[in-house]
């Protein structure tokens, strides 16, 4: 950097001349945005120039150059605005444009003009009719022109083929009447009012806060004799604990090396006297600290008050006569609408105001026990964002973030500000953000140099924090309300999705898909079958599908998290440690190994980056039992927001209940299906000389067995029993009677009972069931294949649809007579009928679900079934059964509402050699 200072004398006009200079945006009038109405009559009394290399550290050096120059000229009132504008413009030059920057400061009798030029010849000369692009106000860079428009009295942009120059002018503000400053003589009627004799109370406070000195003016002002107040805490006399308009209380003010403000003292007469106080922290020769307080009546504050640091735009009214907003003065206009934009603008302005290298802002959690990093500049924000520090152990010389604090050298007290560990920052000043006495956040500015900040900077930063605290809290509450509304919508949708399935695998997939990427970058679900089982990795999902296999492999190598039932999220460090360890092992392999395993190493490093951030585990608790864990993770050096963790906790409760419901449903479905399958014949026996085919359909979703049943079983050598029946109703009650009938038939037939005897005993067993009994239609028969290729059948049809016999010539006839059904009467007189099936004949047995198939008022019926069967001549038993089923299904468009069973038997005859 090269600098030059030229005091005195009218200097040569520094602005470039020539036909190529084009004046640009000027805040001189709305009707002519490009008009250059700068006055040329101001006398320049001093100038300072410096050049800065295109390096990042040049921005901080430029800020120091402007600050030192203006303070040397006695223009402390406009230093802050000048530093902010210079910082933005130099950043655009050395960082974004990548060229060196020239800064020229010009002092005149009515203000200061600062010019920042860069060498960017590639940029085209804009046309006068082209609209000016002011850039994005929320980005960290590129807001130079916007800030010029907001803070400078006049400004402009000039282009030449070899350089671009932005200039701005800051006028000196008019000081409030009566403040302590050098200035012209004032008329007597403009001087501040005071009593006949101005009394200045001098009160000295020891390190415990007790009064140890009380002068005569203090006695006159407040009515207490010295012996009545010596030894008492000053706070016993204070009428209110906090300074109006600020967040600093008297207790905090007494700890600062210098402080000015307003509070009230309750006098001996009980009345409160508003006072303006100036505090100075001193120590005696023995090193004992105490505070000297000078107090005057509030309306006489001009005696003690130090001139406020007011920027060029921070006056009572603007040029248009409208009152200025202190918040907009600090933040700049227009203020960002969103919370993140407001916080980012705040830290950047705070950094520039104190000429720092970095700044950060933390917001307090609802319980005020922790601070969460929400914005930073000059720090690795991606790593620090949403990190948390305790309030009482957070940034602060007194071990608390509730008071202003200055650290002159962080190397002396390592860990005092955890956020700055390893960043190279040496000195830092932090102040609290408070609203109505409640801690809402903390604002800090840090520098790489040691000893850069004192209590004076702490006071300036505290005043700035007091300006923005309410706006930040309002924006935070607005964001919180939006998040809560979004959370409610998210949870409602999640509940609907989870309630819409009872499949365990689909529930696991939904849990992961709802969290990624809405809540986390990756998710893993562990399940626990029972209390004696270990957690099992059931599902893994990453927002990048290419990372899923690597993540699953990594999680499979480490022990699962402990199934702790304690609600809430807890940090799980094992995945990040394992990923980093694996990445380290891969990185130290030989070049030959890396050449052969390059893809594997790339996958390992990518997995390490994917899980290198914060990982939290939430228990899945349902019905007072831990059934699994929901694991959420972030990529490298990222942290979860508290609102996200609370939302994830709500989701985990809903997901746990849905997962447990799916488990219970799966278990009960498996039990039901196992019991139902036990009611069906395990397999059909092979009968020499007879083809057999069965088709069975149970009505109702998830039912494998209903009220209809069938059976075919060997009785003894050469004899087989067959049955097809229909229990009244459907569902589990009918299935219970089905099981009774099927097993009773087998047992009685194998005991040698005839068909009528078997059915009579079954009828008695059904009636013995009492209220649970149901009537039953049943076709039972016995089959004997004959040596001539025919088959002999003896059948009993107890209330069941009659079996149909299809002959080779296509004729169809009933093969039995109807008899009483079972489960209604005690005494039954049943009889057997003998039927001989010749070669090529088919015996078709069905339940009433086939014949009673309906479409509106139409019904298939016995005649319809007969018509279909006549078309089955020459078909095998399997083909006959299939054709009957197709005809039934096509008869109506609706799904069948009744159980259906079809038993087809065909005698093919002897095979010729």
mmCIF file of N, CA and C in Angstrom, residues 53-150:
data_model
loop_
_atom_site.group_PDB
_atom_site.id
_atom_site.type_symbol
_atom_site.label_atom_id
_atom_site.label_comp_id
_atom_site.label_asym_id
_atom_site.label_seq_id
_atom_site.Cartn_x
_atom_site.Cartn_y
_atom_site.Cartn_z
ATOM 1 N N UNK A 53 -3.316 -3.416 -2.908
ATOM 2 C CA UNK A 53 -3.137 -4.546 -3.809
ATOM 3 C C UNK A 53 -4.397 -5.417 -3.839
ATOM 4 N N UNK A 54 -4.585 -6.199 -4.897
ATOM 5 C CA UNK A 54 -5.779 -7.060 -5.008
ATOM 6 C C UNK A 54 -5.689 -8.286 -4.108
ATOM 7 N N UNK A 55 -5.673 -8.060 -2.796
ATOM 8 C CA UNK A 55 -5.617 -9.122 -1.804
ATOM 9 C C UNK A 55 -6.766 -8.940 -0.815
ATOM 10 N N UNK A 56 -7.200 -10.027 -0.218
ATOM 11 C CA UNK A 56 -8.321 -9.952 0.703
ATOM 12 C C UNK A 56 -8.042 -9.086 1.903
ATOM 13 N N UNK A 57 -6.793 -9.094 2.406
ATOM 14 C CA UNK A 57 -6.499 -8.297 3.591
ATOM 15 C C UNK A 57 -6.465 -6.802 3.298
ATOM 16 N N UNK A 58 -6.469 -6.445 2.023
ATOM 17 C CA UNK A 58 -6.442 -5.029 1.685
ATOM 18 C C UNK A 58 -7.718 -4.317 2.115
ATOM 19 N N UNK A 59 -8.824 -5.038 2.230
ATOM 20 C CA UNK A 59 -10.078 -4.409 2.638
ATOM 21 C C UNK A 59 -9.949 -3.869 4.057
ATOM 22 N N UNK A 60 -9.435 -4.692 4.978
ATOM 23 C CA UNK A 60 -9.262 -4.231 6.354
ATOM 24 C C UNK A 60 -8.259 -3.080 6.422
ATOM 25 N N UNK A 61 -7.197 -3.149 5.607
ATOM 26 C CA UNK A 61 -6.207 -2.061 5.602
ATOM 27 C C UNK A 61 -6.832 -0.772 5.093
ATOM 28 N N UNK A 62 -7.699 -0.865 4.080
ATOM 29 C CA UNK A 62 -8.369 0.330 3.571
ATOM 30 C C UNK A 62 -9.293 0.931 4.614
ATOM 31 N N UNK A 63 -9.997 0.082 5.359
ATOM 32 C CA UNK A 63 -10.863 0.606 6.417
ATOM 33 C C UNK A 63 -10.046 1.363 7.462
ATOM 34 N N UNK A 64 -8.913 0.790 7.853
ATOM 35 C CA UNK A 64 -8.064 1.461 8.844
ATOM 36 C C UNK A 64 -7.536 2.789 8.310
ATOM 37 N N UNK A 65 -7.162 2.806 7.036
ATOM 38 C CA UNK A 65 -6.654 4.030 6.427
ATOM 39 C C UNK A 65 -7.703 5.148 6.485
ATOM 40 N N UNK A 66 -8.943 4.836 6.101
ATOM 41 C CA UNK A 66 -9.988 5.862 6.117
ATOM 42 C C UNK A 66 -10.313 6.275 7.545
ATOM 43 N N UNK A 67 -10.392 5.319 8.442
ATOM 44 C CA UNK A 67 -10.720 5.649 9.831
ATOM 45 C C UNK A 67 -9.657 6.560 10.444
ATOM 46 N N UNK A 68 -8.387 6.196 10.273
ATOM 47 C CA UNK A 68 -7.309 7.006 10.842
ATOM 48 C C UNK A 68 -7.285 8.395 10.223
ATOM 49 N N UNK A 69 -7.535 8.467 8.915
ATOM 50 C CA UNK A 69 -7.513 9.770 8.237
ATOM 51 C C UNK A 69 -8.602 10.689 8.763
ATOM 52 N N UNK A 70 -9.826 10.198 8.831
ATOM 53 C CA UNK A 70 -10.941 11.046 9.254
ATOM 54 C C UNK A 70 -10.850 11.401 10.735
ATOM 55 N N UNK A 71 -10.406 10.466 11.559
ATOM 56 C CA UNK A 71 -10.233 10.808 12.967
ATOM 57 C C UNK A 71 -9.136 11.852 13.148
ATOM 58 N N UNK A 72 -8.090 11.767 12.337
ATOM 59 C CA UNK A 72 -7.047 12.783 12.392
ATOM 60 C C UNK A 72 -7.556 14.153 11.967
ATOM 61 N N UNK A 73 -8.544 14.189 11.088
ATOM 62 C CA UNK A 73 -9.132 15.460 10.659
ATOM 63 C C UNK A 73 -10.215 15.956 11.624
ATOM 64 N N UNK A 74 -10.529 15.128 12.646
ATOM 65 C CA UNK A 74 -11.553 15.537 13.595
ATOM 66 C C UNK A 74 -12.964 15.262 13.141
ATOM 67 N N UNK A 75 -13.129 14.343 12.202
ATOM 68 C CA UNK A 75 -14.464 14.042 11.665
ATOM 69 C C UNK A 75 -14.950 12.700 12.214
ATOM 70 N N UNK A 76 -14.921 12.528 13.539
ATOM 71 C CA UNK A 76 -15.337 11.253 14.130
ATOM 72 C C UNK A 76 -16.809 10.964 13.919
ATOM 73 N N UNK A 77 -17.608 12.011 13.693
ATOM 74 C CA UNK A 77 -19.049 11.809 13.553
ATOM 75 C C UNK A 77 -19.411 11.037 12.279
ATOM 76 N N UNK A 78 -18.595 11.105 11.251
ATOM 77 C CA UNK A 78 -18.932 10.439 9.991
ATOM 78 C C UNK A 78 -17.984 9.288 9.676
ATOM 79 N N UNK A 79 -17.162 8.915 10.669
ATOM 80 C CA UNK A 79 -16.188 7.846 10.435
ATOM 81 C C UNK A 79 -16.891 6.535 10.094
ATOM 82 N N UNK A 80 -17.928 6.192 10.861
ATOM 83 C CA UNK A 80 -18.573 4.884 10.665
ATOM 84 C C UNK A 80 -19.133 4.734 9.261
ATOM 85 N N UNK A 81 -19.869 5.757 8.786
ATOM 86 C CA UNK A 81 -20.447 5.661 7.451
ATOM 87 C C UNK A 81 -19.362 5.611 6.378
ATOM 88 N N UNK A 82 -18.307 6.408 6.553
ATOM 89 C CA UNK A 82 -17.236 6.415 5.568
ATOM 90 C C UNK A 82 -16.537 5.060 5.500
ATOM 91 N N UNK A 83 -16.332 4.434 6.671
ATOM 92 C CA UNK A 83 -15.655 3.140 6.700
ATOM 93 C C UNK A 83 -16.517 2.072 6.031
ATOM 94 N N UNK A 84 -17.837 2.112 6.295
ATOM 95 C CA UNK A 84 -18.733 1.118 5.693
ATOM 96 C C UNK A 84 -18.717 1.231 4.174
ATOM 97 N N UNK A 85 -18.848 2.448 3.665
ATOM 98 C CA UNK A 85 -18.888 2.637 2.215
ATOM 99 C C UNK A 85 -17.555 2.270 1.575
ATOM 100 N N UNK A 86 -16.471 2.673 2.194
ATOM 101 C CA UNK A 86 -15.156 2.335 1.646
ATOM 102 C C UNK A 86 -14.949 0.829 1.625
ATOM 103 N N UNK A 87 -15.374 0.147 2.693
ATOM 104 C CA UNK A 87 -15.199 -1.297 2.758
ATOM 105 C C UNK A 87 -15.924 -1.984 1.610
ATOM 106 N N UNK A 88 -17.156 -1.564 1.332
ATOM 107 C CA UNK A 88 -17.910 -2.182 0.240
ATOM 108 C C UNK A 88 -17.250 -1.928 -1.112
ATOM 109 N N UNK A 89 -16.831 -0.685 -1.338
ATOM 110 C CA UNK A 89 -16.278 -0.332 -2.647
ATOM 111 C C UNK A 89 -14.920 -0.980 -2.872
ATOM 112 N N UNK A 90 -14.071 -1.021 -1.835
ATOM 113 C CA UNK A 90 -12.762 -1.658 -1.980
ATOM 114 C C UNK A 90 -12.927 -3.164 -2.160
ATOM 115 N N UNK A 91 -13.909 -3.757 -1.466
ATOM 116 C CA UNK A 91 -14.178 -5.185 -1.649
ATOM 117 C C UNK A 91 -14.541 -5.484 -3.093
ATOM 118 N N UNK A 92 -15.388 -4.651 -3.685
ATOM 119 C CA UNK A 92 -15.753 -4.848 -5.087
ATOM 120 C C UNK A 92 -14.529 -4.811 -5.996
ATOM 121 N N UNK A 93 -13.569 -3.946 -5.637
ATOM 122 C CA UNK A 93 -12.399 -3.793 -6.498
ATOM 123 C C UNK A 93 -11.410 -4.945 -6.334
ATOM 124 N N UNK A 94 -10.946 -5.190 -5.086
ATOM 125 C CA UNK A 94 -9.844 -6.130 -4.879
ATOM 126 C C UNK A 94 -10.311 -7.579 -4.813
ATOM 127 N N UNK A 95 -11.569 -7.795 -4.442
ATOM 128 C CA UNK A 95 -12.052 -9.169 -4.309
ATOM 129 C C UNK A 95 -12.822 -9.608 -5.559
ATOM 130 N N UNK A 96 -13.827 -8.801 -5.937
ATOM 131 C CA UNK A 96 -14.695 -9.213 -7.038
ATOM 132 C C UNK A 96 -14.088 -8.873 -8.401
ATOM 133 N N UNK A 97 -13.564 -7.639 -8.546
ATOM 134 C CA UNK A 97 -12.963 -7.266 -9.824
ATOM 135 C C UNK A 97 -11.545 -7.803 -9.966
ATOM 136 N N UNK A 98 -10.868 -8.068 -8.829
ATOM 137 C CA UNK A 98 -9.532 -8.629 -8.872
ATOM 138 C C UNK A 98 -8.456 -7.648 -9.314
ATOM 139 N N UNK A 99 -8.669 -6.341 -9.094
ATOM 140 C CA UNK A 99 -7.663 -5.348 -9.464
ATOM 141 C C UNK A 99 -7.266 -4.580 -8.208
ATOM 142 N N UNK A 100 -6.210 -3.802 -8.320
ATOM 143 C CA UNK A 100 -5.823 -2.919 -7.226
ATOM 144 C C UNK A 100 -6.840 -1.799 -7.101
ATOM 145 N N UNK A 101 -6.854 -1.152 -5.946
ATOM 146 C CA UNK A 101 -7.818 -0.089 -5.673
ATOM 147 C C UNK A 101 -7.079 1.149 -5.193
ATOM 148 N N UNK A 102 -7.511 2.324 -5.670
ATOM 149 C CA UNK A 102 -6.966 3.616 -5.249
ATOM 150 C C UNK A 102 -8.029 4.341 -4.437
ATOM 151 N N UNK A 103 -7.657 4.764 -3.234
ATOM 152 C CA UNK A 103 -8.587 5.471 -2.353
ATOM 153 C C UNK A 103 -8.052 6.881 -2.138
ATOM 154 N N UNK A 104 -8.914 7.867 -2.355
ATOM 155 C CA UNK A 104 -8.546 9.271 -2.185
ATOM 156 C C UNK A 104 -9.558 9.926 -1.254
ATOM 157 N N UNK A 105 -9.076 10.510 -0.145
ATOM 158 C CA UNK A 105 -9.913 11.219 0.820
ATOM 159 C C UNK A 105 -9.666 12.724 0.657
ATOM 160 N N UNK A 106 -10.723 13.490 0.490
ATOM 161 C CA UNK A 106 -10.629 14.935 0.306
ATOM 162 C C UNK A 106 -11.421 15.627 1.416
ATOM 163 N N UNK A 107 -10.772 16.569 2.124
ATOM 164 C CA UNK A 107 -11.439 17.317 3.194
ATOM 165 C C UNK A 107 -11.797 18.703 2.689
ATOM 166 N N UNK A 108 -13.033 19.115 2.955
ATOM 167 C CA UNK A 108 -13.471 20.465 2.612
ATOM 168 C C UNK A 108 -14.161 21.071 3.822
ATOM 169 N N UNK A 109 -14.608 22.319 3.659
ATOM 170 C CA UNK A 109 -15.207 23.004 4.797
ATOM 171 C C UNK A 109 -16.583 22.460 5.158
ATOM 172 N N UNK A 110 -17.249 21.733 4.267
ATOM 173 C CA UNK A 110 -18.588 21.248 4.561
ATOM 174 C C UNK A 110 -18.697 19.730 4.606
ATOM 175 N N UNK A 111 -17.597 19.000 4.512
ATOM 176 C CA UNK A 111 -17.671 17.552 4.600
ATOM 177 C C UNK A 111 -16.444 16.878 4.032
ATOM 178 N N UNK A 112 -16.602 15.614 3.694
ATOM 179 C CA UNK A 112 -15.507 14.785 3.192
ATOM 180 C C UNK A 112 -15.983 14.074 1.941
ATOM 181 N N UNK A 113 -15.123 14.066 0.938
ATOM 182 C CA UNK A 113 -15.376 13.329 -0.301
ATOM 183 C C UNK A 113 -14.329 12.220 -0.397
ATOM 184 N N UNK A 114 -14.814 10.993 -0.686
ATOM 185 C CA UNK A 114 -13.930 9.840 -0.805
ATOM 186 C C UNK A 114 -14.168 9.206 -2.167
ATOM 187 N N UNK A 115 -13.065 8.936 -2.868
ATOM 188 C CA UNK A 115 -13.131 8.341 -4.198
ATOM 189 C C UNK A 115 -12.404 6.999 -4.170
ATOM 190 N N UNK A 116 -13.056 5.970 -4.737
ATOM 191 C CA UNK A 116 -12.464 4.638 -4.829
ATOM 192 C C UNK A 116 -12.449 4.249 -6.305
ATOM 193 N N UNK A 117 -11.256 3.985 -6.838
ATOM 194 C CA UNK A 117 -11.109 3.659 -8.254
ATOM 195 C C UNK A 117 -10.472 2.280 -8.400
ATOM 196 N N UNK A 118 -10.923 1.525 -9.394
ATOM 197 C CA UNK A 118 -10.295 0.251 -9.716
ATOM 198 C C UNK A 118 -9.912 0.248 -11.190
ATOM 199 N N UNK A 119 -9.093 -0.707 -11.589
ATOM 200 C CA UNK A 119 -8.619 -0.816 -12.969
ATOM 201 C C UNK A 119 -9.266 -2.053 -13.597
ATOM 202 N N UNK A 120 -10.417 -1.834 -14.169
ATOM 203 C CA UNK A 120 -11.185 -2.936 -14.748
ATOM 204 C C UNK A 120 -11.527 -2.568 -16.183
ATOM 205 N N UNK A 121 -10.553 -2.594 -17.104
ATOM 206 C CA UNK A 121 -10.806 -2.122 -18.470
ATOM 207 C C UNK A 121 -11.766 -3.004 -19.245
ATOM 208 N N UNK A 122 -11.951 -4.270 -18.812
ATOM 209 C CA UNK A 122 -12.847 -5.144 -19.576
ATOM 210 C C UNK A 122 -14.296 -4.718 -19.478
ATOM 211 N N UNK A 123 -14.631 -3.959 -18.462
ATOM 212 C CA UNK A 123 -16.028 -3.565 -18.283
ATOM 213 C C UNK A 123 -16.399 -2.496 -19.306
ATOM 214 N N UNK A 124 -17.497 -2.734 -20.001
ATOM 215 C CA UNK A 124 -17.932 -1.777 -21.003
ATOM 216 C C UNK A 124 -18.474 -0.504 -20.391
ATOM 217 N N UNK A 125 -18.388 0.586 -21.174
ATOM 218 C CA UNK A 125 -18.912 1.862 -20.695
ATOM 219 C C UNK A 125 -20.431 1.839 -20.824
ATOM 220 N N UNK A 126 -21.187 1.976 -19.713
ATOM 221 C CA UNK A 126 -22.647 1.899 -19.800
ATOM 222 C C UNK A 126 -23.229 3.108 -20.499
ATOM 223 N N UNK A 127 -24.327 2.891 -21.167
ATOM 224 C CA UNK A 127 -25.033 3.986 -21.809
ATOM 225 C C UNK A 127 -25.861 4.745 -20.790
ATOM 226 N N UNK A 128 -26.093 6.031 -21.073
ATOM 227 C CA UNK A 128 -26.842 6.837 -20.127
ATOM 228 C C UNK A 128 -28.283 6.367 -19.999
ATOM 229 N N UNK A 129 -28.825 5.755 -21.041
ATOM 230 C CA UNK A 129 -30.224 5.334 -20.978
ATOM 231 C C UNK A 129 -30.398 3.970 -20.316
ATOM 232 N N UNK A 130 -29.276 3.336 -19.949
ATOM 233 C CA UNK A 130 -29.357 2.010 -19.361
ATOM 234 C C UNK A 130 -29.694 2.113 -17.887
ATOM 235 N N UNK A 131 -30.647 1.319 -17.448
ATOM 236 C CA UNK A 131 -31.010 1.337 -16.028
ATOM 237 C C UNK A 131 -29.870 0.778 -15.196
ATOM 238 N N UNK A 132 -29.715 1.312 -13.998
ATOM 239 C CA UNK A 132 -28.634 0.894 -13.118
ATOM 240 C C UNK A 132 -29.075 -0.313 -12.313
ATOM 241 N N UNK A 133 -28.286 -1.376 -12.362
ATOM 242 C CA UNK A 133 -28.584 -2.572 -11.581
ATOM 243 C C UNK A 133 -27.968 -2.427 -10.204
ATOM 244 N N UNK A 134 -28.820 -2.331 -9.190
ATOM 245 C CA UNK A 134 -28.336 -2.099 -7.840
ATOM 246 C C UNK A 134 -27.872 -3.363 -7.140
ATOM 247 N N UNK A 135 -28.052 -4.539 -7.753
ATOM 248 C CA UNK A 135 -27.550 -5.764 -7.154
ATOM 249 C C UNK A 135 -28.521 -6.352 -6.150
ATOM 250 N N UNK A 136 -28.098 -7.443 -5.562
ATOM 251 C CA UNK A 136 -28.909 -8.146 -4.567
ATOM 252 C C UNK A 136 -28.584 -7.622 -3.179
ATOM 253 N N UNK A 137 -29.555 -7.039 -2.450
ATOM 254 C CA UNK A 137 -29.237 -6.463 -1.148
ATOM 255 C C UNK A 137 -28.881 -7.501 -0.109
ATOM 256 N N UNK A 138 -29.192 -8.780 -0.327
ATOM 257 C CA UNK A 138 -28.930 -9.788 0.681
ATOM 258 C C UNK A 138 -27.567 -10.449 0.540
ATOM 259 N N UNK A 139 -26.873 -10.215 -0.559
ATOM 260 C CA UNK A 139 -25.565 -10.825 -0.739
ATOM 261 C C UNK A 139 -24.525 -10.058 0.044
ATOM 262 N N UNK A 140 -23.412 -10.754 0.361
ATOM 263 C CA UNK A 140 -22.390 -10.102 1.170
ATOM 264 C C UNK A 140 -21.633 -9.055 0.384
ATOM 265 N N UNK A 141 -21.528 -9.202 -0.907
ATOM 266 C CA UNK A 141 -20.827 -8.235 -1.731
ATOM 267 C C UNK A 141 -21.745 -7.620 -2.749
ATOM 268 N N UNK A 142 -21.287 -6.548 -3.388
ATOM 269 C CA UNK A 142 -22.043 -5.956 -4.466
ATOM 270 C C UNK A 142 -23.101 -4.977 -4.045
ATOM 271 N N UNK A 143 -22.999 -4.452 -2.809
ATOM 272 C CA UNK A 143 -24.016 -3.504 -2.365
ATOM 273 C C UNK A 143 -23.449 -2.100 -2.251
ATOM 274 N N UNK A 144 -22.308 -1.843 -2.888
ATOM 275 C CA UNK A 144 -21.668 -0.542 -2.740
ATOM 276 C C UNK A 144 -22.561 0.605 -3.156
ATOM 277 N N UNK A 145 -23.196 0.501 -4.330
ATOM 278 C CA UNK A 145 -24.041 1.586 -4.806
ATOM 279 C C UNK A 145 -25.280 1.738 -3.946
ATOM 280 N N UNK A 146 -25.834 0.643 -3.460
ATOM 281 C CA UNK A 146 -26.996 0.751 -2.587
ATOM 282 C C UNK A 146 -26.656 1.487 -1.304
ATOM 283 N N UNK A 147 -25.514 1.163 -0.714
ATOM 284 C CA UNK A 147 -25.123 1.847 0.513
ATOM 285 C C UNK A 147 -24.815 3.316 0.251
ATOM 286 N N UNK A 148 -24.228 3.592 -0.885
ATOM 287 C CA UNK A 148 -23.986 4.999 -1.223
ATOM 288 C C UNK A 148 -25.307 5.766 -1.282
ATOM 289 N N UNK A 149 -26.311 5.158 -1.923
ATOM 290 C CA UNK A 149 -27.606 5.809 -2.021
ATOM 291 C C UNK A 149 -28.239 5.983 -0.654
ATOM 292 N N UNK A 150 -27.971 5.058 0.279
ATOM 293 C CA UNK A 150 -28.619 5.112 1.582
ATOM 294 C C UNK A 150 -27.898 6.028 2.565
#
